[in-house]
PDB file of N, CA, C and O in Angstrom:
ATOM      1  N   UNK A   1      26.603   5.965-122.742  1.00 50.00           N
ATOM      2  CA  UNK A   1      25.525   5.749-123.682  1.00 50.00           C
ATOM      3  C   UNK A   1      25.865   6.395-125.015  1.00 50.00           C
ATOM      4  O   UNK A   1      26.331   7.534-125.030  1.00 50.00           O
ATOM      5  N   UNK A   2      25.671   5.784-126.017  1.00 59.00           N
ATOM      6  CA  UNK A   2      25.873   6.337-127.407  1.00 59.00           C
ATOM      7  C   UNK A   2      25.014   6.849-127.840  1.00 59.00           C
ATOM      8  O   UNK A   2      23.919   6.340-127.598  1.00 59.00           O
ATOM      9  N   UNK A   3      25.047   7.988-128.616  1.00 70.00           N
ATOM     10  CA  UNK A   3      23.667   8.789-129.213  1.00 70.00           C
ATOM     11  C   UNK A   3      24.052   9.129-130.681  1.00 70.00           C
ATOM     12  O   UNK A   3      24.932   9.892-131.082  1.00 70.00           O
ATOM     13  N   UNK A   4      23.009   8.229-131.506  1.00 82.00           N
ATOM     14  CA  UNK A   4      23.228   7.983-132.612  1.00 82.00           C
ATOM     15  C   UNK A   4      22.824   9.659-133.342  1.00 82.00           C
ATOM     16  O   UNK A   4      22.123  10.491-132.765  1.00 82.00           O
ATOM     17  N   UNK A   5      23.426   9.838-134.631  1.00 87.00           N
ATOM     18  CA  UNK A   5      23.274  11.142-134.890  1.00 87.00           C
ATOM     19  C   UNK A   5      22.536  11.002-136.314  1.00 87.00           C
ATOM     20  O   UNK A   5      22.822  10.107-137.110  1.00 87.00           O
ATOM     21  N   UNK A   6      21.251  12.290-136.622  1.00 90.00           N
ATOM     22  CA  UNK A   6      20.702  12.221-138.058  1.00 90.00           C
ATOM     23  C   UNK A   6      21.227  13.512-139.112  1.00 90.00           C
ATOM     24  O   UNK A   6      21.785  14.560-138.786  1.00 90.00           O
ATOM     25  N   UNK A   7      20.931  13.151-140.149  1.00 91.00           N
ATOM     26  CA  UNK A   7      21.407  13.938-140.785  1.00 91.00           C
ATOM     27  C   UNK A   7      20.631  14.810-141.044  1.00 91.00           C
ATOM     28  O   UNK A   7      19.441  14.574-141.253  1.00 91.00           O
ATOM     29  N   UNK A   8      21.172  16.046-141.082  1.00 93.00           N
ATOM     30  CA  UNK A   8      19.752  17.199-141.353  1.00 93.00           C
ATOM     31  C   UNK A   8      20.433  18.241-142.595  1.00 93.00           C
ATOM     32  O   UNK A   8      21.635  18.501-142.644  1.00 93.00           O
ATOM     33  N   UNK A   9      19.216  18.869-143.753  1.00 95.00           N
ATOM     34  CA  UNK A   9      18.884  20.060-144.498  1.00 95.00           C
ATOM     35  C   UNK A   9      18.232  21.021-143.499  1.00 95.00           C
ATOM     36  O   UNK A   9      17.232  20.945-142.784  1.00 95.00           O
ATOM     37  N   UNK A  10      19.457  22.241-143.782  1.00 96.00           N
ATOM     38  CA  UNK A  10      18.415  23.447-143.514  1.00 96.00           C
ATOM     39  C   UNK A  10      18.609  24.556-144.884  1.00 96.00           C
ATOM     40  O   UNK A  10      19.533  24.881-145.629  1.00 96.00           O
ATOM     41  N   UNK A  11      17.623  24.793-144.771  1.00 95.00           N
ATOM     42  CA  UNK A  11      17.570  26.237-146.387  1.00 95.00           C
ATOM     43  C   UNK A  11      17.335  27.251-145.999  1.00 95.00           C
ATOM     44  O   UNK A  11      16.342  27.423-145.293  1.00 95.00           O
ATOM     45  N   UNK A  12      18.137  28.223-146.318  1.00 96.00           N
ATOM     46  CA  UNK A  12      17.622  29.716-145.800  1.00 96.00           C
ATOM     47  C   UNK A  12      16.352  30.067-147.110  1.00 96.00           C
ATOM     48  O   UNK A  12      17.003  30.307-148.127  1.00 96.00           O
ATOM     49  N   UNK A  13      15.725  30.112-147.240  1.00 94.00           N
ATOM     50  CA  UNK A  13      14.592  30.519-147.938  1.00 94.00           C
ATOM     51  C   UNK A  13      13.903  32.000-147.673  1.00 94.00           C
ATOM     52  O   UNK A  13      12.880  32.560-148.066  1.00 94.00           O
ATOM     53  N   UNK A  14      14.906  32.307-146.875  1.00 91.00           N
ATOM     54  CA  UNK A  14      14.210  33.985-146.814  1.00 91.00           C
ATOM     55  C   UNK A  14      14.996  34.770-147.887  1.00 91.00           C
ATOM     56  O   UNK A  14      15.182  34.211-148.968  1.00 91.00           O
ATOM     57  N   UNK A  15      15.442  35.935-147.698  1.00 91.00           N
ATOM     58  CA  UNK A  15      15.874  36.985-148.702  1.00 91.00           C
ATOM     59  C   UNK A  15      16.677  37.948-148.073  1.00 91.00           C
ATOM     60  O   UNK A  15      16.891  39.086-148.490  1.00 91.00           O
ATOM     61  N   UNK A  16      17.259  37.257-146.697  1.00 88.00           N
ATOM     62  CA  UNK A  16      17.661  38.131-145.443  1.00 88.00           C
ATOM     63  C   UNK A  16      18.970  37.150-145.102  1.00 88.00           C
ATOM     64  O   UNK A  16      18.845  35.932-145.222  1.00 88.00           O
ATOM     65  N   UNK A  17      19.901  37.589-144.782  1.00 90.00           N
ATOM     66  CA  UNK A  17      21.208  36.466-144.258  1.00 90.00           C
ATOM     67  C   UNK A  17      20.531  36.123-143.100  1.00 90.00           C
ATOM     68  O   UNK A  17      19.653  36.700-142.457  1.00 90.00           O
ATOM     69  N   UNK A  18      21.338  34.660-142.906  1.00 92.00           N
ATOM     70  CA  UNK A  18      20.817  34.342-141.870  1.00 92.00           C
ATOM     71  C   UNK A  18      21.889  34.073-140.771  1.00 92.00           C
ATOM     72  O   UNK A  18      22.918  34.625-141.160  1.00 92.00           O
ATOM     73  N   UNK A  19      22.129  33.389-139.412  1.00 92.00           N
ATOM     74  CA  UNK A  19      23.315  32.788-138.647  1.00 92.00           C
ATOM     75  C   UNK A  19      22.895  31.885-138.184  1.00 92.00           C
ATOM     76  O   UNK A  19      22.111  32.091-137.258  1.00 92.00           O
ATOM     77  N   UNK A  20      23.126  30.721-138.495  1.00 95.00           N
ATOM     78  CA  UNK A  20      22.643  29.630-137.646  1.00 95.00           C
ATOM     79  C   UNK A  20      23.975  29.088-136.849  1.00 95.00           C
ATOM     80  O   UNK A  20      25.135  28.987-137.250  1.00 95.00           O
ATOM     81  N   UNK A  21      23.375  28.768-135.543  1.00 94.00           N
ATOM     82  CA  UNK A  21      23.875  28.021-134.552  1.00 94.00           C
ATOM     83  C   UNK A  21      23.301  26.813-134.205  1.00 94.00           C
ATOM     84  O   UNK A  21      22.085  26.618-134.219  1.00 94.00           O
ATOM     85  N   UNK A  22      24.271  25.860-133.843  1.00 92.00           N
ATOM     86  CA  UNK A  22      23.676  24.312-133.623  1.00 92.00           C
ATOM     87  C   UNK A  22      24.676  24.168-132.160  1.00 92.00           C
ATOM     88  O   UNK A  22      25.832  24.591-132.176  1.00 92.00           O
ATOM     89  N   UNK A  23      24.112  23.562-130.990  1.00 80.00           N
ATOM     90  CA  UNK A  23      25.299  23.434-130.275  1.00 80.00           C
ATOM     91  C   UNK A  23      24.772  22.410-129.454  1.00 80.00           C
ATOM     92  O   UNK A  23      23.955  22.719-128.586  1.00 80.00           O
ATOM     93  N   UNK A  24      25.119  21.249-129.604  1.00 78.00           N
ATOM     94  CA  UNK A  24      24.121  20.049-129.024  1.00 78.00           C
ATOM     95  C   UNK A  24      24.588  18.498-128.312  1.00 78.00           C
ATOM     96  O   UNK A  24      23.982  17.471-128.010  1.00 78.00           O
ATOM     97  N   UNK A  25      26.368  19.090-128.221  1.00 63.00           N
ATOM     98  CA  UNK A  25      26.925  17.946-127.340  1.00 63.00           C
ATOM     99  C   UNK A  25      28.269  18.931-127.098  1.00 63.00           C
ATOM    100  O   UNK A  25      28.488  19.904-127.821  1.00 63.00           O
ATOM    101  N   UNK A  26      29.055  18.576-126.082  1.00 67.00           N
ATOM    102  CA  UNK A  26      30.196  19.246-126.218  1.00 67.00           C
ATOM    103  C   UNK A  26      31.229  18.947-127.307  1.00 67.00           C
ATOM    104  O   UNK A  26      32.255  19.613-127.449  1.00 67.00           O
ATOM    105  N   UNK A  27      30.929  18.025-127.975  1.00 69.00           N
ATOM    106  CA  UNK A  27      32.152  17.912-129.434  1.00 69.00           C
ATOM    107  C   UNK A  27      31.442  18.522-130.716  1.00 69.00           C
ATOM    108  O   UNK A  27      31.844  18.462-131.878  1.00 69.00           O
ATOM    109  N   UNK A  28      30.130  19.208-130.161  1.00 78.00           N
ATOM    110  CA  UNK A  28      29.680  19.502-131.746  1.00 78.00           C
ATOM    111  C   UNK A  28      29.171  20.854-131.757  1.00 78.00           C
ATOM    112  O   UNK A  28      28.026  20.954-131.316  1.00 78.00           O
ATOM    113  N   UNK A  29      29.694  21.859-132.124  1.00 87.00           N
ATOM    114  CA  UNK A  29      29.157  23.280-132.357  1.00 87.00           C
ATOM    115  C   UNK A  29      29.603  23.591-133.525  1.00 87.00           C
ATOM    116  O   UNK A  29      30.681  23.187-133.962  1.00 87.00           O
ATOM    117  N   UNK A  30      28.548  24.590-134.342  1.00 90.00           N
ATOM    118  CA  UNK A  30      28.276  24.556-135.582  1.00 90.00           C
ATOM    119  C   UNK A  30      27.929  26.583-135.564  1.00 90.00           C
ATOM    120  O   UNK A  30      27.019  27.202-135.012  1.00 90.00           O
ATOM    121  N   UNK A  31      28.889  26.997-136.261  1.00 93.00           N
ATOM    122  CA  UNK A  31      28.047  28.534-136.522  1.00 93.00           C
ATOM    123  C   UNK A  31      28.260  28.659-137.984  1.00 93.00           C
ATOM    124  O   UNK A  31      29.164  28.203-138.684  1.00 93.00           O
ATOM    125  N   UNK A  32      27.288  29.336-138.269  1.00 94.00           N
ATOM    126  CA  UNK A  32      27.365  29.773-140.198  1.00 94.00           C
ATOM    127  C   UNK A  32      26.282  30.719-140.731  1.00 94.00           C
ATOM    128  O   UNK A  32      25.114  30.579-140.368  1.00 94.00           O
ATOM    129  N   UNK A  33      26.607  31.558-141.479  1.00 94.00           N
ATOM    130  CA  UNK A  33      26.569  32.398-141.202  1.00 94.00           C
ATOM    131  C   UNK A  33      25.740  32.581-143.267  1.00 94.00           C
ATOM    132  O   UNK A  33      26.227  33.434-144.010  1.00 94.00           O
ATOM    133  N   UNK A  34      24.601  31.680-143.756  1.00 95.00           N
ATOM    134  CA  UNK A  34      23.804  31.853-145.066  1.00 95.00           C
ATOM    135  C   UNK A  34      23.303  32.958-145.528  1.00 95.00           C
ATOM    136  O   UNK A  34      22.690  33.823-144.903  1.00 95.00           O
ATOM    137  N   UNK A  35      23.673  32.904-147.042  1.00 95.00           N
ATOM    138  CA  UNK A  35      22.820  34.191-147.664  1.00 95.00           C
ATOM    139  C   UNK A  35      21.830  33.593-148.396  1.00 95.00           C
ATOM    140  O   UNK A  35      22.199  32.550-148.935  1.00 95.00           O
ATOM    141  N   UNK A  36      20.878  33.860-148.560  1.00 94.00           N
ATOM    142  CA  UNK A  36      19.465  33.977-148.916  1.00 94.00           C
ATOM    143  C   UNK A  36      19.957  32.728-150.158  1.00 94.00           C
ATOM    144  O   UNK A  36      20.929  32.692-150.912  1.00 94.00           O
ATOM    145  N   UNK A  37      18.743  31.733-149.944  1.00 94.00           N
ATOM    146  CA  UNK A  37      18.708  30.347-151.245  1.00 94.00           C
ATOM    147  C   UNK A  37      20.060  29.362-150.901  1.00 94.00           C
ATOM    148  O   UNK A  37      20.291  28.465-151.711  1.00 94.00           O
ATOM    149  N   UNK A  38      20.984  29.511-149.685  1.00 95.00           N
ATOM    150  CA  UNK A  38      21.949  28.721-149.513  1.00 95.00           C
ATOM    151  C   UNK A  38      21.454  27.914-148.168  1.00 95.00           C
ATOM    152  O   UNK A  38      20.768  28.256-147.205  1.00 95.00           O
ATOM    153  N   UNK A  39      22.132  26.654-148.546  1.00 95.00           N
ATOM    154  CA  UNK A  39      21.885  25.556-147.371  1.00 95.00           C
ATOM    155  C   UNK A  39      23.024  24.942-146.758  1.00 95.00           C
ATOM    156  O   UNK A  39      24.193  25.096-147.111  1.00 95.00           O
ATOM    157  N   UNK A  40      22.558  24.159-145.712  1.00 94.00           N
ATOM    158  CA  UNK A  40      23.726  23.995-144.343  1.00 94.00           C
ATOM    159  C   UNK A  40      22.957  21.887-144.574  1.00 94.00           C
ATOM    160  O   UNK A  40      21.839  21.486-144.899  1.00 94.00           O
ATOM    161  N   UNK A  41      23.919  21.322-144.298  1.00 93.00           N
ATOM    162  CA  UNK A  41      23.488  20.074-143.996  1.00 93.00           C
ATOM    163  C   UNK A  41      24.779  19.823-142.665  1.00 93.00           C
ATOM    164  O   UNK A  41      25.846  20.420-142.520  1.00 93.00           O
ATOM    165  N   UNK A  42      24.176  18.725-141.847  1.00 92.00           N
ATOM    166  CA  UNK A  42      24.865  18.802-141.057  1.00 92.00           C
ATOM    167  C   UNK A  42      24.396  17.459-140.257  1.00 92.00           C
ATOM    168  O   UNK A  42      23.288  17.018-140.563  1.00 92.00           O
ATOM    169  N   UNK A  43      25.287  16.643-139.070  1.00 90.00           N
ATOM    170  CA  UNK A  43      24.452  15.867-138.836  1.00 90.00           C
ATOM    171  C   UNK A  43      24.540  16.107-136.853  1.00 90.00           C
ATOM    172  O   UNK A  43      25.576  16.406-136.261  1.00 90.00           O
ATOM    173  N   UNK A  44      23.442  15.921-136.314  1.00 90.00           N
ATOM    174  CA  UNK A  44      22.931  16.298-134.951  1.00 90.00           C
ATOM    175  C   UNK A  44      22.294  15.285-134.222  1.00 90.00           C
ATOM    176  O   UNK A  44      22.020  14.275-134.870  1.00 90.00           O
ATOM    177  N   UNK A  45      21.944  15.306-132.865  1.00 90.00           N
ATOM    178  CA  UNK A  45      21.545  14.756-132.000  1.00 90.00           C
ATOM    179  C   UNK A  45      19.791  15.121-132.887  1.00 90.00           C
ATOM    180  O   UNK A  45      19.500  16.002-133.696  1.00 90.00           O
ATOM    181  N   UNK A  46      18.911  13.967-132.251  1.00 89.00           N
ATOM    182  CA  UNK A  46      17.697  14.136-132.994  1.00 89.00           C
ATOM    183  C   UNK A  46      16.942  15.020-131.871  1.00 89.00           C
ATOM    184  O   UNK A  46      15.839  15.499-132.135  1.00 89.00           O
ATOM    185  N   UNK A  47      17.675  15.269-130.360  1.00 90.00           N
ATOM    186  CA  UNK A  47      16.486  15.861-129.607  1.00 90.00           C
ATOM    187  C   UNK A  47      17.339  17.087-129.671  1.00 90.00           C
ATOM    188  O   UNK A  47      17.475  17.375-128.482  1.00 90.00           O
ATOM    189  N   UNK A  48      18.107  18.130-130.494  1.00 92.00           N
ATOM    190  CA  UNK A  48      19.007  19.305-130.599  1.00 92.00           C
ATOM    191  C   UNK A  48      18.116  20.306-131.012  1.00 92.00           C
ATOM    192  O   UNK A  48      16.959  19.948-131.229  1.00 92.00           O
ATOM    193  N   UNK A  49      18.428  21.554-131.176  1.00 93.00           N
ATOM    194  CA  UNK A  49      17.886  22.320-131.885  1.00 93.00           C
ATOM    195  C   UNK A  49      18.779  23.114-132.728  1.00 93.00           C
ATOM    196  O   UNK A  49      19.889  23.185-132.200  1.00 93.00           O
ATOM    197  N   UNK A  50      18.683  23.984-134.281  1.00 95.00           N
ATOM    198  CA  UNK A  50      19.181  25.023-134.577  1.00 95.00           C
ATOM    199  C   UNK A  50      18.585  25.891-134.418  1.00 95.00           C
ATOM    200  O   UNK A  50      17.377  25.885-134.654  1.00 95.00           O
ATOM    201  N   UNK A  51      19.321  27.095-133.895  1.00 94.00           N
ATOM    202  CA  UNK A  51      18.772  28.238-133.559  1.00 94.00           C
ATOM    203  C   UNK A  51      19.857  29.044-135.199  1.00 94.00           C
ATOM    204  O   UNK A  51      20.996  29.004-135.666  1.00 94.00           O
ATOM    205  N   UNK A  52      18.141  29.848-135.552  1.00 95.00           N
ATOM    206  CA  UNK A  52      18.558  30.617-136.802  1.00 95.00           C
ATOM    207  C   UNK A  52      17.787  31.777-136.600  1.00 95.00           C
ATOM    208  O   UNK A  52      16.580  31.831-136.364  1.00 95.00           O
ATOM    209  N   UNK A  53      18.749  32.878-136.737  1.00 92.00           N
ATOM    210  CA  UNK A  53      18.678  33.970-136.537  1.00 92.00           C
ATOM    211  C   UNK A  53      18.758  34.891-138.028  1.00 92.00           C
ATOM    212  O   UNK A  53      19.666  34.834-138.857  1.00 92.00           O
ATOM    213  N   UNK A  54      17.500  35.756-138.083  1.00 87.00           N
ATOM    214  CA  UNK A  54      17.598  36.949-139.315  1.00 87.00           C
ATOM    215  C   UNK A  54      17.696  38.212-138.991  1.00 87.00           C
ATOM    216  O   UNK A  54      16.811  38.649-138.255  1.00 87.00           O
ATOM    217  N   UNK A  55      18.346  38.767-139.260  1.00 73.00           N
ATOM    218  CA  UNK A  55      18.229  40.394-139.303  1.00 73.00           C
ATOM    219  C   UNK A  55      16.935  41.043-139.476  1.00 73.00           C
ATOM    220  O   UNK A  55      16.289  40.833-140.502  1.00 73.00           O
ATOM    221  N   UNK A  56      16.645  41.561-138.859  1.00 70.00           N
ATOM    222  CA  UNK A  56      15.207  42.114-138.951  1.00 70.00           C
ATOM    223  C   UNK A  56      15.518  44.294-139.446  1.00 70.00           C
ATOM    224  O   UNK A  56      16.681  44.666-139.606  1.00 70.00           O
ATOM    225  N   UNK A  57      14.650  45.065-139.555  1.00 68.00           N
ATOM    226  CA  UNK A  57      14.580  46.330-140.748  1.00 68.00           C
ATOM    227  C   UNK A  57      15.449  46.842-139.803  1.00 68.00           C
ATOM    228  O   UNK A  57      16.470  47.415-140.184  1.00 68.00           O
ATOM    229  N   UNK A  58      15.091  46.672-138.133  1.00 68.00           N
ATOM    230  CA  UNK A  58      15.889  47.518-137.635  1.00 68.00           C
ATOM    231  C   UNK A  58      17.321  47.574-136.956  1.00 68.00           C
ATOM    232  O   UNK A  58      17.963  48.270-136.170  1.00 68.00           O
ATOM    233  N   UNK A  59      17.443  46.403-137.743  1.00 64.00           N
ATOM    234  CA  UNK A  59      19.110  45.962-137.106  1.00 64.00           C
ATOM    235  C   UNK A  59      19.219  44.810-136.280  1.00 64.00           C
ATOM    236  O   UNK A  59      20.265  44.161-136.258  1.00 64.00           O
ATOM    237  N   UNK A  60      17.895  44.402-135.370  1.00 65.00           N
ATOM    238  CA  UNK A  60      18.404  43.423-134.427  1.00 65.00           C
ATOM    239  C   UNK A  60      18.332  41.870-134.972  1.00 65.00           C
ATOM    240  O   UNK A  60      18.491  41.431-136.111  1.00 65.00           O
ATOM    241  N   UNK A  61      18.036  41.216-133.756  1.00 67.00           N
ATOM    242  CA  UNK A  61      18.192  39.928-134.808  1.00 67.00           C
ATOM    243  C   UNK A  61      17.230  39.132-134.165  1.00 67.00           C
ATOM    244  O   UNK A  61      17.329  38.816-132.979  1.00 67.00           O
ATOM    245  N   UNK A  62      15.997  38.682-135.140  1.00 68.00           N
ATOM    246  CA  UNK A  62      14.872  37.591-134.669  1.00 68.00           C
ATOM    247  C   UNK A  62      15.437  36.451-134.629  1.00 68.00           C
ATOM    248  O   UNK A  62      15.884  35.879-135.624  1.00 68.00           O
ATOM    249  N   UNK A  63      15.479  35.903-133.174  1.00 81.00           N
ATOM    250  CA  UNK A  63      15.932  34.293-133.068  1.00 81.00           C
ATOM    251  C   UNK A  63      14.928  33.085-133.632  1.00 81.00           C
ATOM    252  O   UNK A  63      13.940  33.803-133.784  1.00 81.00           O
ATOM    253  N   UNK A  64      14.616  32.175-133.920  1.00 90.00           N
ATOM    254  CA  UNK A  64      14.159  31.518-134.155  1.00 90.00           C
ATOM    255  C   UNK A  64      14.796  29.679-133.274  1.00 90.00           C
ATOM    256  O   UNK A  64      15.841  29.593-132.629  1.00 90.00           O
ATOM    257  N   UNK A  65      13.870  28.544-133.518  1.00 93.00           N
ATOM    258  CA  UNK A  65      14.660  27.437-132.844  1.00 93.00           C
ATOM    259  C   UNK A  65      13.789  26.376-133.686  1.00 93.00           C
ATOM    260  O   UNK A  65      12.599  26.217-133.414  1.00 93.00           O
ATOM    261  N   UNK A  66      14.359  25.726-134.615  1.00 95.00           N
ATOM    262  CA  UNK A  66      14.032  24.418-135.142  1.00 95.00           C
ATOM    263  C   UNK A  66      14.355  23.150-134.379  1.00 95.00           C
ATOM    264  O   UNK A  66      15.422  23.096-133.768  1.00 95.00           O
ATOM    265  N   UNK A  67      13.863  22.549-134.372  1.00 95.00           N
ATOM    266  CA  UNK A  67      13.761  20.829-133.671  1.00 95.00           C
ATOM    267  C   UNK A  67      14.764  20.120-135.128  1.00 95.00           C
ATOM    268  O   UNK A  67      14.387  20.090-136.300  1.00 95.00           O
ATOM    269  N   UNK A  68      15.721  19.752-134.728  1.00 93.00           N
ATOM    270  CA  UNK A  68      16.573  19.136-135.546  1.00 93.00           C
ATOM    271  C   UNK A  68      15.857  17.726-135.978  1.00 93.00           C
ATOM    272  O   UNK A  68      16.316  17.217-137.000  1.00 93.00           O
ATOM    273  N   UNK A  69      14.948  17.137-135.421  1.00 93.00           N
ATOM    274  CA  UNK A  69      14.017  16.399-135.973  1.00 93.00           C
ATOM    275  C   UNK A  69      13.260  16.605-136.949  1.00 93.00           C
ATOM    276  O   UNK A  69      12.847  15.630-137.577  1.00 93.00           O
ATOM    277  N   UNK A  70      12.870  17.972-137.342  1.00 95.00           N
ATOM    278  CA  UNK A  70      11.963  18.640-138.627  1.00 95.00           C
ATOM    279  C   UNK A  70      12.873  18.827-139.570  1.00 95.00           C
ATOM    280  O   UNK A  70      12.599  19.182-140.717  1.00 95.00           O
ATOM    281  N   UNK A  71      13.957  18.610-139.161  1.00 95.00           N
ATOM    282  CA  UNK A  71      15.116  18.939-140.665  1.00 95.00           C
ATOM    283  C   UNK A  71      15.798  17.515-141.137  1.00 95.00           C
ATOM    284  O   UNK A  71      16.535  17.343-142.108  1.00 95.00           O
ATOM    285  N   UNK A  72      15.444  16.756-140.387  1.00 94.00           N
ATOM    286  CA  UNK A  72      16.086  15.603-140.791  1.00 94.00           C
ATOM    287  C   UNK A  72      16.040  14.796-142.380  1.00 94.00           C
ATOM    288  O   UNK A  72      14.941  14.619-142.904  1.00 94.00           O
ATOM    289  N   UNK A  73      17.105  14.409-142.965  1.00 91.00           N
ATOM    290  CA  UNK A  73      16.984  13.774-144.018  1.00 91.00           C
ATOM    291  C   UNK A  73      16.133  12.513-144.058  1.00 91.00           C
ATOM    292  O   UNK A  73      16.206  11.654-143.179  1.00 91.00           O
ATOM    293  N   UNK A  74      15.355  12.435-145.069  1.00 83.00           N
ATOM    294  CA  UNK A  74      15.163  10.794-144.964  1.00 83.00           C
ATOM    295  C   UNK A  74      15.654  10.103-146.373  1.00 83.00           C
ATOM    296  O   UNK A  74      16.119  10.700-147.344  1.00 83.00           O
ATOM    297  N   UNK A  75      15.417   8.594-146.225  1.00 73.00           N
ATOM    298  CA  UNK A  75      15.650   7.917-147.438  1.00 73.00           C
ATOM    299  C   UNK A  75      17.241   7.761-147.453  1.00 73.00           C
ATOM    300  O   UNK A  75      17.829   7.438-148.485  1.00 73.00           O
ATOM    301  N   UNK A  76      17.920   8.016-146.217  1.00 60.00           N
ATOM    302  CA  UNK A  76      19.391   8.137-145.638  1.00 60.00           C
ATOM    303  C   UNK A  76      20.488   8.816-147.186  1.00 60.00           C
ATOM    304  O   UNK A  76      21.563   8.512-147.703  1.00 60.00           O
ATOM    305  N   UNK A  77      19.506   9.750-147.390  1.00 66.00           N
ATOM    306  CA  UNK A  77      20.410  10.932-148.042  1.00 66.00           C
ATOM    307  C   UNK A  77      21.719  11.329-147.593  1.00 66.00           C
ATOM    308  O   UNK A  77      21.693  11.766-146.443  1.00 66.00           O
ATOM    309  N   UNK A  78      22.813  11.318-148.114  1.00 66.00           N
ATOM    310  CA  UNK A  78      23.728  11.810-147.520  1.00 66.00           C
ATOM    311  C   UNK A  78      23.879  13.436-147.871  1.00 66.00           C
ATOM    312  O   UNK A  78      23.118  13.888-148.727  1.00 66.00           O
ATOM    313  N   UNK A  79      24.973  14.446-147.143  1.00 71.00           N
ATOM    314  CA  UNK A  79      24.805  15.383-147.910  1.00 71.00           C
ATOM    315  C   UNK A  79      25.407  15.797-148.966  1.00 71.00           C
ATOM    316  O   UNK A  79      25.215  16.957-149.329  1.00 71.00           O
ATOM    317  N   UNK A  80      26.454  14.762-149.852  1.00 66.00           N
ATOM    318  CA  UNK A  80      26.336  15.069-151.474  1.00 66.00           C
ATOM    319  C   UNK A  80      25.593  14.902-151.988  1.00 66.00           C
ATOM    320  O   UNK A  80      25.468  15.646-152.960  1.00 66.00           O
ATOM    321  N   UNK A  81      24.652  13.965-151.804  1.00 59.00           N
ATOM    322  CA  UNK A  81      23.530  13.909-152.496  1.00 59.00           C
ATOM    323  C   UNK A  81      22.550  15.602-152.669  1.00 59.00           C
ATOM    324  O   UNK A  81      22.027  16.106-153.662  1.00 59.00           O
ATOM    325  N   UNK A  82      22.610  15.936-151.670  1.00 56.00           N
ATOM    326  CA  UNK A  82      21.434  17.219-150.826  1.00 56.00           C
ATOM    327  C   UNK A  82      21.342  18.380-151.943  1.00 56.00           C
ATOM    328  O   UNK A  82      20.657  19.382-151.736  1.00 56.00           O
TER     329      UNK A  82
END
């Protein structure tokens, strides 16, 4: 079965680095590692998630998990356009 892939924006919009991980077929893993106002485009399975992680005051790290569906481009943006 083929699983068509969308294209997704993510923005770090905090003020904190961030690490995002994407890992959502075995040919596609994604780590990176944003500083604050920088973005990741990328393209994913629509039922995937990124997991983005911030440093929190005391060192550890708050995970977080976006639905790669909420980041998706529309209007078939590519990411030079982004």
């Amino acid at each position: 079965m083929l699983t068509s892939l969308i294209t997704c924006l993510y923005s770090n919009s905090t003020t904190k680095i961030q690490v995002v991980r994407l890992e959502d077929a075995p040919h596609n893993y994604i780590e990176r590692t944003l500083m604050p106002q920088q973005r990741i485009c990328f393209q994913a399975i629509r039922d995937s998630y990124l997991e983005v992680q911030s440093a929190v005051f005391n060192g550890a790290l708050d995970p977080d998990r976006i639905p790669c569906s909420e980041l998706e481009m529309l209007n078939n943006l590519s990411c030079a356009a982004a």
